[in-house]
XYZ file of C-alpha atoms in Angstrom:
626
model
C -0.082 -0.169 0.000
C 1.775 3.211 -0.874
C 2.034 5.645 1.912
C 0.810 8.341 0.718
C -1.717 8.702 -2.427
C -3.298 12.244 -3.924
C -6.192 11.939 -6.194
C -7.817 14.319 -8.841
C -6.446 17.144 -6.793
C -6.913 20.476 -8.486
C -5.969 23.965 -6.773
C -5.716 27.658 -8.557
C -4.095 31.471 -8.027
C -6.368 33.909 -9.798
C -7.057 31.852 -13.239
C -4.117 29.933 -13.341
C -4.429 26.128 -12.864
C -0.856 24.912 -10.581
C -2.514 21.681 -10.258
C -5.315 20.243 -12.732
C -7.218 17.321 -11.473
C -3.708 15.439 -10.764
C -2.778 12.325 -8.981
C 1.084 10.911 -7.631
C 1.452 8.375 -5.167
C 4.637 8.099 -2.750
C 5.689 4.033 -1.756
C 7.666 3.352 0.877
C 11.374 3.391 0.315
C 11.339 5.904 -2.829
C 12.816 8.940 -3.428
C 11.256 10.823 -5.469
C 12.595 14.276 -7.326
C 9.992 16.953 -7.942
C 10.465 19.394 -11.412
C 9.439 22.081 -13.067
C 8.565 25.306 -14.096
C 9.354 28.318 -11.140
C 5.873 29.395 -10.559
C 4.465 25.856 -11.766
C 2.793 25.339 -7.998
C 5.815 22.828 -6.942
C 5.818 24.195 -3.262
C 1.917 24.040 -2.886
C 2.251 20.291 -3.882
C 4.720 20.003 -1.415
C 3.145 21.770 1.600
C -0.032 19.456 0.601
C 1.723 16.775 0.647
C 3.143 17.314 3.836
C -0.553 18.143 5.740
C -0.031 21.788 5.862
C -2.093 23.152 2.701
C -5.150 21.962 1.278
C -5.759 21.616 -2.416
C -9.097 22.815 -3.804
C -10.653 20.278 -4.859
C -9.565 16.373 -4.169
C -7.808 13.953 -1.950
C -5.088 13.440 -0.278
C -4.796 9.635 1.559
C -2.585 9.177 3.903
C -1.825 5.740 5.873
C -2.156 5.951 9.280
C -0.341 6.834 11.993
C 2.666 8.417 9.328
C 5.048 10.599 10.202
C 5.721 13.143 7.654
C 8.538 15.998 7.878
C 8.443 18.944 5.808
C 11.775 21.351 5.496
C 10.944 24.297 4.379
C 13.632 26.230 1.576
C 13.806 29.095 4.257
C 13.773 27.641 7.960
C 12.838 29.293 11.021
C 13.485 28.435 13.937
C 12.655 30.219 17.895
C 14.552 33.433 18.546
C 17.525 32.884 21.165
C 17.056 28.810 20.286
C 20.645 26.902 20.737
C 21.420 24.293 17.974
C 20.166 21.720 20.719
C 16.387 23.341 21.520
C 16.041 23.970 17.655
C 16.733 20.110 17.221
C 14.746 19.063 20.024
C 11.676 20.185 18.267
C 11.578 17.800 15.791
C 10.806 15.532 19.082
C 8.690 17.552 20.643
C 5.589 15.313 21.031
C 7.675 13.066 22.726
C 9.533 15.584 24.987
C 5.947 17.391 26.154
C 4.370 14.061 26.926
C 7.994 12.700 29.110
C 8.153 16.261 30.743
C 3.207 15.739 31.336
C 4.703 12.272 32.799
C 7.113 12.971 35.321
C 4.843 15.580 36.809
C 1.090 14.925 36.095
C -1.528 17.432 35.898
C -5.134 16.166 37.628
C -6.522 15.104 34.657
C -3.414 12.858 33.791
C -3.600 9.305 33.006
C -0.381 7.495 33.491
C -1.288 5.003 32.156
C -2.006 6.344 28.684
C 0.286 9.089 28.674
C 3.139 5.614 29.285
C 1.482 3.824 26.328
C 2.419 6.855 24.366
C 5.673 7.635 24.827
C 6.336 4.596 24.382
C 4.859 4.603 21.006
C 6.662 7.526 20.241
C 9.938 6.614 21.817
C 9.577 9.413 23.988
C 11.830 7.627 26.946
C 14.955 7.751 24.964
C 14.379 11.204 22.501
C 17.323 13.034 24.451
C 20.206 10.727 22.931
C 17.998 10.608 19.102
C 18.808 14.030 19.370
C 22.551 14.131 20.599
C 22.865 11.257 17.933
C 21.633 13.717 15.117
C 23.701 16.037 15.756
C 26.981 14.193 15.626
C 25.631 12.600 12.723
C 25.159 16.031 11.537
C 28.843 17.854 12.747
C 26.573 20.396 14.994
C 27.572 22.139 17.942
C 24.528 21.750 20.573
C 25.142 25.235 22.076
C 25.526 27.176 19.565
C 23.201 29.872 18.749
C 21.081 29.378 15.718
C 20.602 32.870 15.262
C 24.256 33.559 14.514
C 24.126 30.166 12.058
C 25.337 30.471 8.052
C 22.749 30.103 6.013
C 23.772 26.121 5.105
C 24.517 25.571 8.534
C 20.567 26.622 9.413
C 19.344 24.763 6.953
C 21.550 21.552 8.157
C 20.079 22.394 12.354
C 16.747 22.453 9.683
C 17.711 18.767 8.612
C 18.462 17.822 11.734
C 15.635 18.588 13.676
C 14.106 16.874 10.783
C 15.818 13.432 11.102
C 15.605 13.389 14.377
C 12.132 12.908 14.444
C 12.484 9.620 12.655
C 9.921 10.286 9.303
C 8.614 8.197 7.740
C 7.875 10.594 4.745
C 10.837 13.479 3.981
C 9.538 16.521 2.070
C 12.427 18.687 1.354
C 11.913 22.151 -0.992
C 15.271 23.626 -2.443
C 17.426 21.923 0.407
C 20.965 23.162 -1.961
C 20.454 26.416 -1.298
C 22.700 28.115 0.583
C 25.366 24.831 0.508
C 28.636 24.023 -0.470
C 30.083 22.245 -2.903
C 31.118 19.265 -0.128
C 27.941 20.416 2.327
C 26.381 19.033 -0.717
C 28.138 15.846 -1.383
C 27.330 15.142 2.287
C 23.557 16.175 2.474
C 23.248 13.515 -0.849
C 24.918 10.177 0.711
C 22.797 11.291 3.372
C 20.051 11.308 1.521
C 20.629 8.029 -0.078
C 20.890 5.747 2.985
C 17.370 7.624 4.092
C 15.438 4.737 5.152
C 12.207 5.866 5.029
C 10.461 7.725 1.808
C 12.003 10.941 0.474
C 10.210 14.884 -1.765
C 12.960 16.982 -2.912
C 12.529 19.784 -5.068
C 15.798 21.123 -6.565
C 17.274 22.199 -9.549
C 20.720 20.799 -9.273
C 20.651 17.888 -11.571
C 24.194 16.093 -10.418
C 21.910 15.547 -6.772
C 18.656 14.879 -8.642
C 20.460 12.163 -10.642
C 22.583 10.778 -7.461
C 19.388 10.574 -5.074
C 16.058 10.546 -6.571
C 15.250 6.916 -7.710
C 11.874 8.600 -9.695
C 11.139 12.307 -11.026
C 7.941 13.974 -11.478
C 7.175 16.149 -12.943
C 4.773 19.002 -12.987
C 4.277 20.186 -16.188
C 0.652 22.466 -16.842
C -1.296 21.616 -13.744
C -0.775 17.897 -14.476
C 1.500 15.271 -12.696
C 3.613 12.993 -15.245
C 5.667 10.005 -13.653
C 9.308 9.317 -15.143
C 10.861 5.830 -13.396
C 14.069 6.575 -12.946
C 17.448 8.841 -11.888
C 17.411 12.134 -13.943
C 18.988 11.250 -16.428
C 16.730 8.605 -17.940
C 13.847 11.650 -17.318
C 15.568 13.778 -19.844
C 15.356 11.113 -22.847
C 12.818 10.642 -22.118
C 11.173 14.052 -22.086
C 12.437 14.677 -24.856
C 10.753 11.430 -27.497
C 7.849 12.636 -25.466
C 7.566 16.738 -26.631
C 8.326 15.501 -30.060
C 5.683 13.450 -29.662
C 3.359 16.196 -28.361
C 4.264 18.375 -30.894
C 4.335 16.160 -34.127
C 0.484 15.269 -32.204
C -0.684 18.903 -32.322
C 0.387 19.725 -35.453
C -1.481 17.294 -37.473
C -5.036 18.534 -34.871
C -4.126 22.367 -35.756
C -3.679 20.847 -39.630
C -6.827 19.000 -38.916
C -8.914 21.734 -37.313
C -7.433 24.492 -40.085
C -9.019 22.181 -43.001
C -12.166 21.860 -40.542
C -12.739 25.801 -40.685
C -11.900 26.399 -44.004
C -14.225 23.889 -44.816
C -17.030 25.634 -42.497
C -16.352 28.907 -44.233
C -17.726 27.831 -47.813
C -21.132 28.210 -46.433
C -23.172 26.344 -48.752
C -22.069 22.945 -48.286
C -22.277 23.205 -44.276
C -26.245 23.291 -44.573
C -26.669 19.992 -45.752
C -28.045 17.232 -44.034
C -25.059 14.911 -44.481
C -22.269 17.428 -43.171
C -24.215 18.010 -39.394
C -21.628 14.797 -38.920
C -19.441 16.959 -39.797
C -20.062 19.992 -38.370
C -20.379 18.612 -34.664
C -16.784 16.946 -34.806
C -15.877 21.115 -35.698
C -17.463 21.774 -32.488
C -15.616 19.138 -30.778
C -12.525 20.005 -32.704
C -12.731 23.758 -30.850
C -13.420 22.530 -27.852
C -10.242 20.361 -27.639
C -8.749 22.860 -29.349
C -9.772 25.538 -26.110
C -9.232 23.464 -23.594
C -5.403 22.146 -24.475
C -2.619 23.881 -22.535
C 0.337 24.681 -24.787
C 3.607 24.304 -23.880
C 4.549 27.036 -21.314
C 7.378 29.419 -23.239
C 11.351 29.288 -22.615
C 13.143 32.615 -22.048
C 15.124 33.865 -25.174
C 18.545 35.149 -23.652
C 20.650 37.515 -25.420
C 23.848 38.685 -24.348
C 25.783 42.348 -25.776
C 29.814 41.435 -24.961
C 29.595 45.778 -26.030
C 33.594 45.928 -27.291
C 36.483 44.257 -26.895
C 38.318 43.799 -24.193
C 41.986 43.408 -24.289
C 43.875 40.245 -24.495
C 44.476 39.973 -20.857
C 41.628 40.652 -18.834
C 43.577 41.095 -15.276
C 47.854 40.225 -14.206
C 48.063 39.218 -10.633
C 51.286 38.753 -9.503
C 52.491 37.812 -5.323
C 49.067 38.834 -4.586
C 47.493 38.958 -0.942
C 44.891 39.496 1.010
C 44.205 39.464 4.935
C 41.275 40.942 7.100
C 42.567 40.867 10.862
C 44.310 36.944 11.618
C 42.570 35.563 8.657
C 44.583 34.944 4.974
C 41.890 35.246 2.237
C 44.472 35.306 -0.379
C 47.958 34.596 -0.259
C 50.817 34.997 -2.623
C 48.658 34.274 -5.574
C 50.003 34.576 -9.254
C 47.529 34.186 -11.455
C 46.245 36.062 -15.425
C 42.862 36.270 -16.905
C 42.934 36.547 -20.564
C 40.184 38.005 -22.860
C 37.410 34.496 -23.012
C 38.070 32.106 -20.299
C 35.885 31.257 -17.952
C 36.487 30.179 -14.445
C 35.003 28.626 -12.472
C 35.322 29.160 -8.040
C 34.815 26.519 -6.189
C 36.085 26.544 -1.869
C 33.319 26.420 1.108
C 31.106 29.280 1.987
C 33.714 31.517 4.081
C 36.483 30.621 1.574
C 36.594 34.050 0.133
C 36.141 33.263 -3.069
C 34.025 36.916 -3.308
C 37.072 38.555 -2.319
C 39.384 37.127 -4.406
C 36.771 38.537 -7.699
C 37.225 41.369 -6.026
C 40.989 41.661 -5.995
C 41.289 40.538 -9.705
C 39.262 42.541 -10.980
C 40.572 45.318 -8.823
C 37.542 46.511 -6.583
C 40.029 46.041 -3.940
C 43.106 46.430 -3.471
C 45.774 43.994 -2.248
C 47.640 44.325 1.181
C 51.398 42.825 -0.841
C 51.922 41.831 -4.153
C 50.477 43.705 -7.568
C 47.373 43.281 -9.492
C 47.702 44.749 -13.350
C 43.908 44.715 -15.159
C 43.746 45.175 -18.759
C 42.063 47.342 -21.016
C 38.610 48.248 -22.199
C 36.795 46.049 -19.408
C 33.387 46.767 -18.908
C 31.496 44.716 -16.139
C 28.537 43.562 -15.638
C 27.711 41.355 -11.683
C 25.253 39.903 -10.964
C 24.754 38.969 -6.863
C 23.625 36.418 -5.654
C 21.674 38.154 -2.451
C 20.092 40.958 -5.032
C 20.992 43.500 -3.676
C 20.531 45.572 -7.026
C 17.104 45.012 -6.811
C 15.096 47.731 -5.296
C 11.845 46.024 -4.376
C 9.650 49.341 -4.686
C 10.369 49.637 -7.879
C 8.806 48.076 -11.054
C 10.031 45.376 -13.901
C 10.546 47.598 -16.243
C 11.762 50.948 -14.218
C 14.234 47.262 -13.070
C 15.412 46.971 -16.484
C 15.879 50.875 -17.914
C 15.091 53.675 -16.126
C 13.539 55.817 -17.545
C 13.423 54.215 -20.505
C 9.968 52.160 -22.725
C 13.594 50.847 -24.852
C 16.178 48.124 -23.983
C 19.354 48.353 -26.953
C 21.122 44.507 -27.172
C 23.476 44.736 -29.474
C 23.016 47.064 -32.024
C 18.857 46.354 -31.760
C 16.558 48.177 -29.802
C 13.652 46.806 -28.376
C 10.312 47.695 -26.332
C 10.803 47.294 -22.682
C 7.757 45.409 -22.688
C 9.276 42.517 -25.787
C 12.288 42.255 -23.801
C 10.497 40.901 -20.664
C 8.279 38.792 -22.333
C 12.394 36.982 -24.003
C 12.511 36.355 -19.939
C 9.024 35.181 -19.292
C 7.502 38.409 -17.860
C 3.642 39.391 -19.034
C 3.041 42.696 -19.833
C 0.599 42.978 -17.197
C 3.531 42.611 -14.543
C 5.601 44.999 -16.299
C 4.576 47.834 -13.309
C 4.197 45.224 -10.434
C 7.143 45.833 -8.003
C 10.102 43.530 -7.515
C 8.862 42.510 -3.847
C 6.119 40.597 -5.543
C 8.624 38.385 -7.351
C 9.129 35.038 -6.470
C 13.109 33.991 -6.184
C 13.150 32.226 -9.007
C 11.301 35.147 -11.024
C 13.303 37.553 -8.622
C 16.846 35.669 -10.463
C 15.234 35.676 -13.797
C 14.917 39.736 -13.646
C 18.694 40.225 -12.661
C 19.340 38.061 -15.246
C 17.280 40.318 -17.477
C 18.660 43.375 -15.444
C 22.672 41.805 -16.242
C 21.615 41.180 -20.030
C 20.503 44.659 -21.148
C 23.836 46.025 -20.770
C 26.420 45.800 -22.917
C 29.920 43.635 -21.391
C 32.925 42.194 -21.782
C 33.450 40.566 -18.389
C 30.524 38.932 -16.343
C 31.048 37.739 -13.217
C 27.915 35.992 -12.076
C 28.363 34.722 -8.218
C 25.460 32.388 -7.809
C 23.555 32.533 -10.764
C 22.021 28.891 -10.177
C 19.887 29.739 -7.053
C 15.575 29.041 -7.877
C 16.089 28.619 -11.353
C 14.574 26.140 -13.059
C 15.759 23.049 -15.647
C 14.702 24.851 -18.283
C 16.163 28.453 -17.445
C 19.158 26.910 -16.483
C 20.283 24.679 -19.839
C 19.289 27.904 -21.970
C 22.069 29.915 -19.686
C 25.124 27.205 -19.744
C 23.578 27.076 -24.060
C 24.302 31.196 -23.870
C 27.659 31.394 -21.665
C 28.908 28.846 -23.643
C 28.713 30.581 -26.747
C 29.297 34.178 -25.205
C 32.997 35.688 -26.600
C 33.439 37.979 -23.102
C 35.108 36.526 -20.492
C 32.817 34.704 -17.775
C 33.721 34.358 -13.497
C 31.246 31.891 -12.204
C 30.924 30.876 -8.580
C 28.442 28.296 -8.432
C 27.947 24.881 -6.390
C 25.836 23.383 -9.133
C 28.510 20.720 -10.361
C 26.673 20.324 -13.286
C 26.668 23.994 -14.671
C 29.697 24.452 -13.425
C 31.460 21.712 -15.959
C 29.018 22.250 -18.760
C 30.276 26.441 -18.762
C 34.186 26.322 -17.201
C 37.136 25.912 -19.147
C 39.327 26.344 -15.414
C 38.129 26.489 -11.889
C 40.410 27.826 -9.253
C 39.853 25.461 -6.116
C 40.109 27.058 -2.636
C 42.674 25.130 -0.989
C 42.932 26.115 3.183
C 44.906 29.238 4.763
C 44.260 31.908 2.203
C 45.827 29.283 -0.968
C 44.280 29.002 -4.114
C 45.373 26.380 -7.062
C 43.944 26.502 -10.688
C 43.078 23.549 -12.573
C 41.875 22.661 -16.136
C 38.664 21.667 -16.894
C 35.359 21.941 -14.072
C 34.234 19.935 -10.883
C 34.804 16.610 -12.715
C 38.626 17.465 -13.309
C 39.428 19.191 -10.493
C 38.052 16.283 -8.564
C 39.455 13.680 -11.270
C 43.183 15.641 -10.957
C 43.325 15.943 -7.257
C 42.852 12.557 -6.531
C 45.761 12.127 -8.810
C 47.879 14.187 -7.059
C 47.124 12.820 -3.820
C 47.720 9.416 -4.624
C 51.283 10.765 -6.327
C 52.208 12.473 -3.121
C 51.291 9.673 -0.909
C 53.434 7.654 -3.366
C 56.425 9.976 -2.726
C 56.263 10.236 0.433
C 56.415 6.750 1.261
C 60.034 6.271 -1.077
C 60.931 9.439 1.451
C 60.032 7.755 4.762
C 62.199 4.690 3.224
C 65.284 5.657 3.689
C 64.785 6.884 7.147
C 63.866 3.734 8.748
C 67.045 2.000 7.179
C 69.109 5.316 8.680
C 67.742 4.785 12.278
C 69.704 4.166 15.118
C 67.222 1.392 16.466
C 67.972 -2.028 14.696
C 64.831 -3.193 13.078
C 63.100 -6.755 13.789
C 64.075 -9.612 11.867
C 61.506 -9.941 9.480
C 59.948 -13.363 10.324
C 60.647 -16.406 7.385
C 57.581 -16.791 4.627
C 56.115 -19.614 4.925
C 54.897 -21.490 2.242
C 51.170 -21.471 1.666
C 49.044 -24.736 2.045
C 47.890 -26.644 -0.975
C 44.286 -24.761 0.139
C 45.539 -21.794 0.597
C 47.217 -21.656 -2.877
C 44.051 -23.095 -4.333
C 42.015 -19.784 -2.777
C 45.016 -17.449 -4.349
C 44.275 -19.431 -7.520
C 40.390 -18.268 -7.238
C 40.881 -15.061 -6.139
C 41.088 -13.244 -9.641
C 37.890 -15.027 -11.445
C 35.597 -14.294 -7.855
C 36.617 -10.635 -7.676
C 36.253 -10.365 -11.635
C 32.480 -12.037 -11.142
C 31.782 -9.287 -8.034
C 32.712 -7.073 -10.227
C 31.175 -7.524 -13.241
C 27.403 -8.129 -11.371
C 28.209 -4.928 -9.738
C 28.443 -3.278 -12.576
C 25.422 -4.849 -14.285
C 23.341 -3.690 -11.169
C 25.259 0.026 -11.654
C 23.412 -0.323 -15.515
C 20.016 -1.910 -13.989
C 19.305 1.330 -11.509
C 20.827 3.772 -13.608
C 18.075 2.561 -16.746
C 14.619 2.787 -15.645
C 12.924 -0.099 -16.345
C 13.448 -1.922 -12.780
C 11.496 1.560 -11.677
C 8.435 0.680 -14.241
C 7.963 -3.064 -14.196
C 9.690 -4.056 -11.412
C 10.135 -0.798 -8.630
C 9.264 -3.547 -5.199
C 12.954 -5.075 -6.569
C 14.732 -1.593 -6.390
C 15.613 -1.668 -2.518
C 16.659 -5.206 -3.334
C 19.210 -3.686 -5.792
C 20.202 -1.322 -3.876
C 20.738 -3.617 -1.111
C 22.672 -6.266 -2.678
C 24.952 -3.146 -4.503
C 26.929 -2.097 -1.325
C 26.633 -5.714 -0.151
C 29.108 -6.441 -3.170
C 31.207 -3.449 -2.431
C 31.763 -5.268 1.556
C 32.664 -8.118 -0.436
C 34.534 -7.226 -2.793
C 37.191 -5.612 0.365
C 36.675 -8.937 1.630
C 38.402 -10.386 -0.947
C 40.861 -7.718 -1.578
C 42.424 -8.404 2.219
C 41.896 -11.734 1.851
C 44.516 -12.009 -1.485
C 46.829 -8.916 -0.106
C 47.237 -11.313 2.723
C 47.757 -14.548 0.566
C 49.913 -13.704 -0.904
C 52.234 -11.129 0.386
C 54.439 -14.142 1.662
C 54.614 -16.310 -1.551
C 55.859 -12.813 -3.178
């Protein structure tokens, strides 16, 4: 039986139908990635599944005794609360029940209270909170108010996990998290035993975590078994088929409209059926909701900058005792697309300002190139005036915008970014987070620039707009500096990465995130190999007499046979694991045998343990035989 079942649900705000007789279910152990365009109603749907809101029509069936926990995009906490107190709110029922049991009132029945405490595991609620805090690496004594956005999100997750939910509902959990924290969350959710519904636009995260994709598209929920990569292939085929079917429909409707206008034949008795068919076609066309338009992004690269955009020699920057940049040498050439990677607080924004000459170095030199025009995308959206209208934000004092020598009316330009003309005079404060990011991009692209600085531009943007922005930046002839924790976006855009390696050290790597990870792993392996070579002579030079090595024993017949068989057993396990990985990456198992998914996941993990045991055994047996 499904944990949650949504039946024939409808929800509308004004004339826009967010849910149009939508339906979905959630099975035990499933991890659903909920996707859709900005403003399509994903957050509203998540709140309905959490029981926080009701649909205008329809039914939500919930399994009896089901524990659901919802984590909002921007979690809220009691002012002045410590981390321990905030996380303890996740077990508020158990905490309050035990307090009542220890200090009963005149109307309290101790037997009833005891039964309920045992049902919610209330005797050990402090231990559950402590274990969760330790697992999520949180200091219980710190004040939540003093924490960064990323740590506050971690506290909200701890509060949810302490409640031991059957269903976890997460709305944009990766926002404000750095790359390390996203990878940590990815592993946490993959090992979560309950069911999960998550809204996120981070495609790499979605692909790693989800076992099924549910898309909210024009009020309808469509289910796609498998990971996000499988969804992309299926969705592309569906859109092609839908476009073809609609083209045929429109052609037939046009032919019938021509026929009805002839007049004479339409009045004959034998044509009454055809007239009825035309009326039905008109009704179907009126009811059909076309694919939501895509943003049309254009960039004006302005005048060509000099070949060298910036050159730094021995640059250093500190704030008090904290070193942000130390002895940094770097040259940026025209057309470079540079990604900046590092944990929150590493100083990525400071390094950018240093490179662009907006901040003077404490030591060393920074030389800027010629004819540089910089456009800056600020993740905090501080350049947006909440009281200004959309039109004034894009083109203050004028009705026209000039892009690459072509003039566009501000209404048409806003339409390119999916803002209806009726909203042009709406204040910025009326927009959602994703819409504000789109407006900020529209404002940025309305000005000529040959150097783009994009500080977390991917937050709150839907997947389609992200893909369009990727294509735009790939073809942009100017220089790009990109700060983002979206691995897929970085890999698609940047040609090199600047990575924070701690204590003010920054290092350049060719390629994107995956290239950096591969290069850093190889470098670590080489460093370990070199260290082992250096340590060996030291062991010989020590004045302490080395112990005499024990005489190498000969393997028994049974051990020799086991050693001979080990390579084949290891190869068989690796082949089986590869087959299971391909099965999980595809969509067939989720559609045909969803009950096998948990079993296959478990076997995949079991093979890891078996391989490690066999490899250790092979090393033990082969050592004396060398």
